[in-house]
Amino acid sequence: MKRKKKQIAEYRYYRMPEGRKVFALLGEKWIQNYGRDIDFLHFHNYMEIGCCYDGHGVLTLGEKDYRFEGGEFSVIPRNYPHTTNSDGDSISRWEYLFVDAEAILRAVFSGTGPMRTEKIIQRLNSRAWMLKMEDYPELGGMVRRILDTMRNKEDFYHEEATGMLAAFFAGIARLTPDNDEKEETGMEESKFSGMISQVLEYVSTHYSEPVRVKELAGMCHISETHFRRIFSSYMNMSPMEYVNQVRIRMACGHLKRTNESVADIAVKCGFSTNSTFNRNFKQFVGVSPMEFRKRPEHYERQLLQYEIHTEEGW
């Protein structure tokens, strides 16, 4: 049986100016006829925020088409397949921001606790948006103000733009239901001590290895019993529950972006048996790994269907 030929997708790799986290594409160059029956999608290594002032056509986000007629803005995560086609010979006016969203969020929200920041990042990357300015005037107004800030280039404009982007990301995160993780409750992040932060950092880089509570307590130079009590008080979960939550979060990433088998992902994320992995996964996520993998919002796995061509530059 002849194998079905892969569709073509174009990977556009853009270099961010040194020391910057946001780059703007502004002006007359972006008043043009977009597309004309482009039948392939492309994706970027940075988040794209688009502002449509005038024109009409179709913005394709993954497998969905959205009509645009001006007065709208789009938010497209990195690695999200998309393309824009104007209607016929019509001219459309867009301007764009390309953003290292995760770097901005980790820098601006570093004092709020790592789990809170990761939750915003997870929600922000869970889907793409096409929104009308009239329906979301505050968020749409922020996009225009950021574009104007990048255009005017007054003193400290980059710092001002990144601050506004952090607020914008928090607003977009509020629009996105948190399906992949349980809400943490009762966690007073302002009380995070250096000791707990050290443990969280260690787990984030060693989750795939055997992690023992006794060793974590040893890192903090306290008894295992004392460590369990302090950790559970701050985190509202036991140390091993947290370790397994990190492992499951990493497994979700592999399930969303790869075709690796569930068994291989379980081992890669620190689980010694499939049954332990499946039990913990359903406990934290609410569905089995295979049910999770089939969710339509896991767009990055769609890239596996394409023959990828690479283009570099703005």
PDB file of N, CA and C in Angstrom, residues 111 126 178 285:
ATOM      1  N   GLY A 111       9.411  36.353  41.092  1.00  0.00           N
ATOM      2  CA  GLY A 111       9.167  36.396  42.527  1.00  0.00           C
ATOM      3  C   GLY A 111       7.859  35.784  42.961  1.00  0.00           C
ATOM      4  N   SER A 126      -1.309  26.713  25.204  1.00  0.00           N
ATOM      5  CA  SER A 126      -2.250  25.606  24.989  1.00  0.00           C
ATOM      6  C   SER A 126      -3.074  25.754  23.708  1.00  0.00           C
ATOM      7  N   ASP A 178      -8.008  25.750  32.443  1.00  0.00           N
ATOM      8  CA  ASP A 178      -6.852  24.954  32.850  1.00  0.00           C
ATOM      9  C   ASP A 178      -7.244  23.488  32.864  1.00  0.00           C
ATOM     10  N   VAL A 285      -4.256  14.284  35.921  1.00  0.00           N
ATOM     11  CA  VAL A 285      -4.833  14.880  34.715  1.00  0.00           C
ATOM     12  C   VAL A 285      -6.318  14.566  34.571  1.00  0.00           C
TER      13      VAL A 285
END
